[in-house]
Amino acid sequence: MSLHNDSLLRRSLFTVATAAAFSTLAVHAESLGRPFSDRTVPAMTAQMKPKGLAMTQGSFRKAEAPVSGGFSISEEGGKTVLTLSGDFKTNDMAPDLWVAFSPSATPLAMSKAPAYPLKPGSYTVLAKLQSSKGAQRYVIPASIDLKAQKSVLIWCQKFNATMAWAPLKP
């Protein structure tokens, strides 16, 4: 009788396992039959976002001086960082260059060529430009409200001349 019960138990377990496997396959097959956009995907939480992911990025545009390269703003180690790209380059003869933010998406619209001077109070200075070319990083302090800023500028303080600018895109 013991052998009979043992055999019956094995067949029952096999039947349950087989039914579970087919059930799982049916669910996956149904899911695969739908377009990917229709499938349920869990939302990415702040803790799941990759470190250093760019919040915004863009390319610089010429103002007074020819310019190349771009920038990105990202979160790194709990700090907000502005990074100028490795191919960044502006006028290396211009003295006293600074990185600044403007609350205007078109910061040069209210100024005149060739210098594109900035009006007092129309910008927020971030830091002295480390170099007229190459990759560089600047920590953006919490005192600068990025939500209120619409562009980033490379600005010559000595002659109040804007070398380059780039719109901030969300």
PDB file of C-alpha atoms in Angstrom:
ATOM      1  CA  MET A   1       0.000   0.000   0.000  1.00  0.00           C
ATOM      2  CA  SER A   2       2.889   2.266   0.686  1.00  0.00           C
ATOM      3  CA  LEU A   3       4.207   1.916  -2.883  1.00  0.00           C
ATOM      4  CA  HIS A   4       0.753   2.759  -4.232  1.00  0.00           C
ATOM      5  CA  ASN A   5       0.526   5.936  -2.110  1.00  0.00           C
ATOM      6  CA  ASP A   6       4.064   6.938  -3.092  1.00  0.00           C
ATOM      7  CA  SER A   7       3.244   6.561  -6.793  1.00  0.00           C
ATOM      8  CA  LEU A   8      -0.017   8.456  -6.403  1.00  0.00           C
ATOM      9  CA  LEU A   9       1.762  11.290  -4.587  1.00  0.00           C
ATOM     10  CA  ARG A  10       4.402  11.558  -7.351  1.00  0.00           C
ATOM     11  CA  ARG A  11       1.734  11.686 -10.066  1.00  0.00           C
ATOM     12  CA  SER A  12      -0.181  14.374  -8.159  1.00  0.00           C
ATOM     13  CA  LEU A  13       2.947  16.503  -7.711  1.00  0.00           C
ATOM     14  CA  PHE A  14       3.810  16.060 -11.399  1.00  0.00           C
ATOM     15  CA  THR A  15       0.288  17.132 -12.404  1.00  0.00           C
ATOM     16  CA  VAL A  16       0.408  20.238 -10.182  1.00  0.00           C
ATOM     17  CA  ALA A  17       3.898  21.214 -11.431  1.00  0.00           C
ATOM     18  CA  THR A  18       2.859  20.710 -15.070  1.00  0.00           C
ATOM     19  CA  ALA A  19      -0.305  22.781 -14.604  1.00  0.00           C
ATOM     20  CA  ALA A  20       1.698  25.585 -12.971  1.00  0.00           C
ATOM     21  CA  ALA A  21       4.230  25.571 -15.825  1.00  0.00           C
ATOM     22  CA  PHE A  22       1.528  25.753 -18.509  1.00  0.00           C
ATOM     23  CA  SER A  23      -0.241  28.524 -16.600  1.00  0.00           C
ATOM     24  CA  THR A  24       2.969  30.565 -16.467  1.00  0.00           C
ATOM     25  CA  LEU A  25       3.596  29.983 -20.174  1.00  0.00           C
ATOM     26  CA  ALA A  26       0.066  31.104 -21.006  1.00  0.00           C
ATOM     27  CA  VAL A  27       0.514  34.363 -19.072  1.00  0.00           C
ATOM     28  CA  HIS A  28       3.860  35.083 -20.756  1.00  0.00           C
ATOM     29  CA  ALA A  29       2.505  34.198 -24.193  1.00  0.00           C
ATOM     30  CA  GLU A  30      -0.421  36.577 -23.696  1.00  0.00           C
ATOM     31  CA  SER A  31       1.957  39.331 -22.577  1.00  0.00           C
ATOM     32  CA  LEU A  32       4.283  38.759 -25.553  1.00  0.00           C
ATOM     33  CA  GLY A  33       1.353  39.006 -27.930  1.00  0.00           C
ATOM     34  CA  ARG A  34       0.758  42.651 -26.934  1.00  0.00           C
ATOM     35  CA  PRO A  35       2.906  45.593 -28.073  1.00  0.00           C
ATOM     36  CA  PHE A  36       5.638  46.482 -25.575  1.00  0.00           C
ATOM     37  CA  SER A  37       4.057  49.873 -24.865  1.00  0.00           C
ATOM     38  CA  ASP A  38       0.886  48.132 -23.616  1.00  0.00           C
ATOM     39  CA  ARG A  39       2.717  46.031 -21.050  1.00  0.00           C
ATOM     40  CA  THR A  40       2.846  47.064 -17.450  1.00  0.00           C
ATOM     41  CA  VAL A  41       6.295  48.301 -16.501  1.00  0.00           C
ATOM     42  CA  PRO A  42       7.016  49.536 -12.993  1.00  0.00           C
ATOM     43  CA  ALA A  43       7.782  53.261 -12.749  1.00  0.00           C
ATOM     44  CA  MET A  44      11.404  54.232 -12.156  1.00  0.00           C
ATOM     45  CA  THR A  45      11.836  55.750  -8.721  1.00  0.00           C
ATOM     46  CA  ALA A  46      14.444  58.352  -7.793  1.00  0.00           C
ATOM     47  CA  GLN A  47      16.459  55.641  -6.044  1.00  0.00           C
ATOM     48  CA  MET A  48      16.516  53.534  -9.242  1.00  0.00           C
ATOM     49  CA  LYS A  49      17.754  56.312 -11.596  1.00  0.00           C
ATOM     50  CA  PRO A  50      21.328  55.840 -12.745  1.00  0.00           C
ATOM     51  CA  LYS A  51      23.865  58.188 -11.152  1.00  0.00           C
ATOM     52  CA  GLY A  52      25.136  60.962 -13.396  1.00  0.00           C
ATOM     53  CA  LEU A  53      22.121  60.814 -15.720  1.00  0.00           C
ATOM     54  CA  ALA A  54      21.860  64.117 -17.604  1.00  0.00           C
ATOM     55  CA  MET A  55      18.900  66.216 -16.509  1.00  0.00           C
ATOM     56  CA  THR A  56      19.465  68.563 -19.429  1.00  0.00           C
ATOM     57  CA  GLN A  57      22.025  69.081 -22.144  1.00  0.00           C
ATOM     58  CA  GLY A  58      22.613  71.296 -25.131  1.00  0.00           C
ATOM     59  CA  SER A  59      25.052  72.927 -27.532  1.00  0.00           C
ATOM     60  CA  PHE A  60      26.553  76.378 -27.262  1.00  0.00           C
ATOM     61  CA  ARG A  61      25.702  79.030 -29.830  1.00  0.00           C
ATOM     62  CA  LYS A  62      27.900  81.849 -31.028  1.00  0.00           C
ATOM     63  CA  ALA A  63      27.447  85.289 -29.552  1.00  0.00           C
ATOM     64  CA  GLU A  64      30.556  87.502 -29.829  1.00  0.00           C
ATOM     65  CA  ALA A  65      33.013  84.663 -30.423  1.00  0.00           C
ATOM     66  CA  PRO A  66      33.007  81.426 -32.392  1.00  0.00           C
ATOM     67  CA  VAL A  67      32.211  78.493 -30.127  1.00  0.00           C
ATOM     68  CA  SER A  68      31.998  74.730 -30.290  1.00  0.00           C
ATOM     69  CA  GLY A  69      30.873  72.050 -27.883  1.00  0.00           C
ATOM     70  CA  GLY A  70      28.103  71.729 -25.425  1.00  0.00           C
ATOM     71  CA  PHE A  71      27.137  71.117 -21.830  1.00  0.00           C
ATOM     72  CA  SER A  72      25.149  68.825 -19.610  1.00  0.00           C
ATOM     73  CA  ILE A  73      23.665  69.230 -16.156  1.00  0.00           C
ATOM     74  CA  SER A  74      23.405  66.117 -14.017  1.00  0.00           C
ATOM     75  CA  GLU A  75      23.020  64.882 -10.461  1.00  0.00           C
ATOM     76  CA  GLU A  76      26.191  63.321  -9.068  1.00  0.00           C
ATOM     77  CA  GLY A  77      26.586  62.254  -5.469  1.00  0.00           C
ATOM     78  CA  GLY A  78      23.737  64.464  -4.308  1.00  0.00           C
ATOM     79  CA  LYS A  79      25.138  67.535  -6.095  1.00  0.00           C
ATOM     80  CA  THR A  80      24.029  69.222  -9.288  1.00  0.00           C
ATOM     81  CA  VAL A  81      26.930  69.539 -11.741  1.00  0.00           C
ATOM     82  CA  LEU A  82      27.359  71.521 -14.957  1.00  0.00           C
ATOM     83  CA  THR A  83      29.819  69.779 -17.302  1.00  0.00           C
ATOM     84  CA  LEU A  84      31.247  71.389 -20.417  1.00  0.00           C
ATOM     85  CA  SER A  85      32.042  68.837 -23.134  1.00  0.00           C
ATOM     86  CA  GLY A  86      35.547  67.813 -24.151  1.00  0.00           C
ATOM     87  CA  ASP A  87      35.133  69.612 -27.491  1.00  0.00           C
ATOM     88  CA  PHE A  88      34.105  72.895 -25.819  1.00  0.00           C
ATOM     89  CA  LYS A  89      36.037  75.887 -27.182  1.00  0.00           C
ATOM     90  CA  THR A  90      35.551  79.638 -27.146  1.00  0.00           C
ATOM     91  CA  ASN A  91      37.781  82.688 -27.699  1.00  0.00           C
ATOM     92  CA  ASP A  92      41.054  81.984 -25.881  1.00  0.00           C
ATOM     93  CA  MET A  93      42.069  85.657 -26.135  1.00  0.00           C
ATOM     94  CA  ALA A  94      39.065  86.924 -24.163  1.00  0.00           C
ATOM     95  CA  PRO A  95      39.978  87.811 -20.584  1.00  0.00           C
ATOM     96  CA  ASP A  96      37.952  87.305 -17.439  1.00  0.00           C
ATOM     97  CA  LEU A  97      35.539  84.638 -18.713  1.00  0.00           C
ATOM     98  CA  TRP A  98      32.756  83.398 -16.453  1.00  0.00           C
ATOM     99  CA  VAL A  99      29.962  80.820 -16.590  1.00  0.00           C
ATOM    100  CA  ALA A 100      26.563  82.354 -15.862  1.00  0.00           C
ATOM    101  CA  PHE A 101      22.863  81.529 -16.044  1.00  0.00           C
ATOM    102  CA  SER A 102      20.060  83.667 -17.427  1.00  0.00           C
ATOM    103  CA  PRO A 103      16.335  83.447 -16.688  1.00  0.00           C
ATOM    104  CA  SER A 104      15.748  84.203 -20.389  1.00  0.00           C
ATOM    105  CA  ALA A 105      15.607  81.508 -23.061  1.00  0.00           C
ATOM    106  CA  THR A 106      16.854  84.176 -25.493  1.00  0.00           C
ATOM    107  CA  PRO A 107      19.359  86.116 -23.355  1.00  0.00           C
ATOM    108  CA  LEU A 108      20.844  88.076 -26.269  1.00  0.00           C
ATOM    109  CA  ALA A 109      17.520  89.415 -27.536  1.00  0.00           C
ATOM    110  CA  MET A 110      17.768  92.515 -25.331  1.00  0.00           C
ATOM    111  CA  SER A 111      21.422  93.302 -26.149  1.00  0.00           C
ATOM    112  CA  LYS A 112      23.315  94.432 -29.223  1.00  0.00           C
ATOM    113  CA  ALA A 113      26.038  92.875 -31.344  1.00  0.00           C
ATOM    114  CA  PRO A 114      28.919  92.564 -31.422  1.00  0.00           C
ATOM    115  CA  ALA A 115      29.484  92.378 -27.640  1.00  0.00           C
ATOM    116  CA  TYR A 116      25.994  91.308 -26.541  1.00  0.00           C
ATOM    117  CA  PRO A 117      26.357  92.981 -23.136  1.00  0.00           C
ATOM    118  CA  LEU A 118      24.273  91.715 -20.219  1.00  0.00           C
ATOM    119  CA  LYS A 119      22.118  94.076 -18.205  1.00  0.00           C
ATOM    120  CA  PRO A 120      22.832  94.115 -14.461  1.00  0.00           C
ATOM    121  CA  GLY A 121      20.489  91.761 -12.640  1.00  0.00           C
ATOM    122  CA  SER A 122      19.678  89.783 -15.799  1.00  0.00           C
ATOM    123  CA  TYR A 123      22.042  86.888 -15.000  1.00  0.00           C
ATOM    124  CA  THR A 124      23.444  84.770 -12.165  1.00  0.00           C
ATOM    125  CA  VAL A 125      27.180  84.065 -12.107  1.00  0.00           C
ATOM    126  CA  LEU A 126      28.149  80.452 -11.437  1.00  0.00           C
ATOM    127  CA  ALA A 127      31.971  80.476 -11.546  1.00  0.00           C
ATOM    128  CA  LYS A 128      35.055  81.687 -13.366  1.00  0.00           C
ATOM    129  CA  LEU A 129      35.593  79.655 -16.556  1.00  0.00           C
ATOM    130  CA  GLN A 130      38.398  77.165 -15.856  1.00  0.00           C
ATOM    131  CA  SER A 131      39.657  77.157 -19.454  1.00  0.00           C
ATOM    132  CA  SER A 132      38.614  78.487 -22.856  1.00  0.00           C
ATOM    133  CA  LYS A 133      38.671  74.911 -24.152  1.00  0.00           C
ATOM    134  CA  GLY A 134      38.100  71.344 -23.065  1.00  0.00           C
ATOM    135  CA  ALA A 135      36.018  69.426 -20.562  1.00  0.00           C
ATOM    136  CA  GLN A 136      35.342  71.081 -17.215  1.00  0.00           C
ATOM    137  CA  ARG A 137      32.949  70.627 -14.307  1.00  0.00           C
ATOM    138  CA  TYR A 138      31.214  73.076 -11.988  1.00  0.00           C
ATOM    139  CA  VAL A 139      29.107  72.259  -8.946  1.00  0.00           C
ATOM    140  CA  ILE A 140      25.919  74.323  -9.042  1.00  0.00           C
ATOM    141  CA  PRO A 141      25.091  75.524  -5.520  1.00  0.00           C
ATOM    142  CA  ALA A 142      21.575  75.101  -4.154  1.00  0.00           C
ATOM    143  CA  SER A 143      21.325  78.920  -4.042  1.00  0.00           C
ATOM    144  CA  ILE A 144      20.934  78.905  -7.855  1.00  0.00           C
ATOM    145  CA  ASP A 145      17.378  77.897  -8.682  1.00  0.00           C
ATOM    146  CA  LEU A 146      17.785  75.978 -11.940  1.00  0.00           C
ATOM    147  CA  LYS A 147      14.027  75.903 -12.477  1.00  0.00           C
ATOM    148  CA  ALA A 148      14.148  79.690 -12.886  1.00  0.00           C
ATOM    149  CA  GLN A 149      17.040  79.583 -15.386  1.00  0.00           C
ATOM    150  CA  LYS A 150      16.517  79.220 -19.132  1.00  0.00           C
ATOM    151  CA  SER A 151      20.058  79.460 -20.543  1.00  0.00           C
ATOM    152  CA  VAL A 152      23.748  79.102 -19.711  1.00  0.00           C
ATOM    153  CA  LEU A 153      26.266  81.744 -20.824  1.00  0.00           C
ATOM    154  CA  ILE A 154      30.003  82.140 -21.308  1.00  0.00           C
ATOM    155  CA  TRP A 155      30.537  85.790 -20.438  1.00  0.00           C
ATOM    156  CA  CYS A 156      33.495  88.205 -20.314  1.00  0.00           C
ATOM    157  CA  GLN A 157      32.981  90.251 -17.162  1.00  0.00           C
ATOM    158  CA  LYS A 158      35.780  92.755 -17.906  1.00  0.00           C
ATOM    159  CA  PHE A 159      34.175  93.959 -21.158  1.00  0.00           C
ATOM    160  CA  ASN A 160      30.596  92.814 -20.436  1.00  0.00           C
ATOM    161  CA  ALA A 161      30.616  90.701 -23.585  1.00  0.00           C
ATOM    162  CA  THR A 162      28.794  87.401 -24.049  1.00  0.00           C
ATOM    163  CA  MET A 163      31.013  84.911 -25.882  1.00  0.00           C
ATOM    164  CA  ALA A 164      28.456  82.097 -26.200  1.00  0.00           C
ATOM    165  CA  TRP A 165      25.148  80.871 -24.842  1.00  0.00           C
ATOM    166  CA  ALA A 166      22.991  77.763 -24.842  1.00  0.00           C
ATOM    167  CA  PRO A 167      19.343  77.251 -23.971  1.00  0.00           C
ATOM    168  CA  LEU A 168      18.560  74.911 -21.074  1.00  0.00           C
ATOM    169  CA  LYS A 169      16.156  72.244 -22.244  1.00  0.00           C
ATOM    170  CA  PRO A 170      14.256  70.160 -19.694  1.00  0.00           C
TER     171      PRO A 170
END
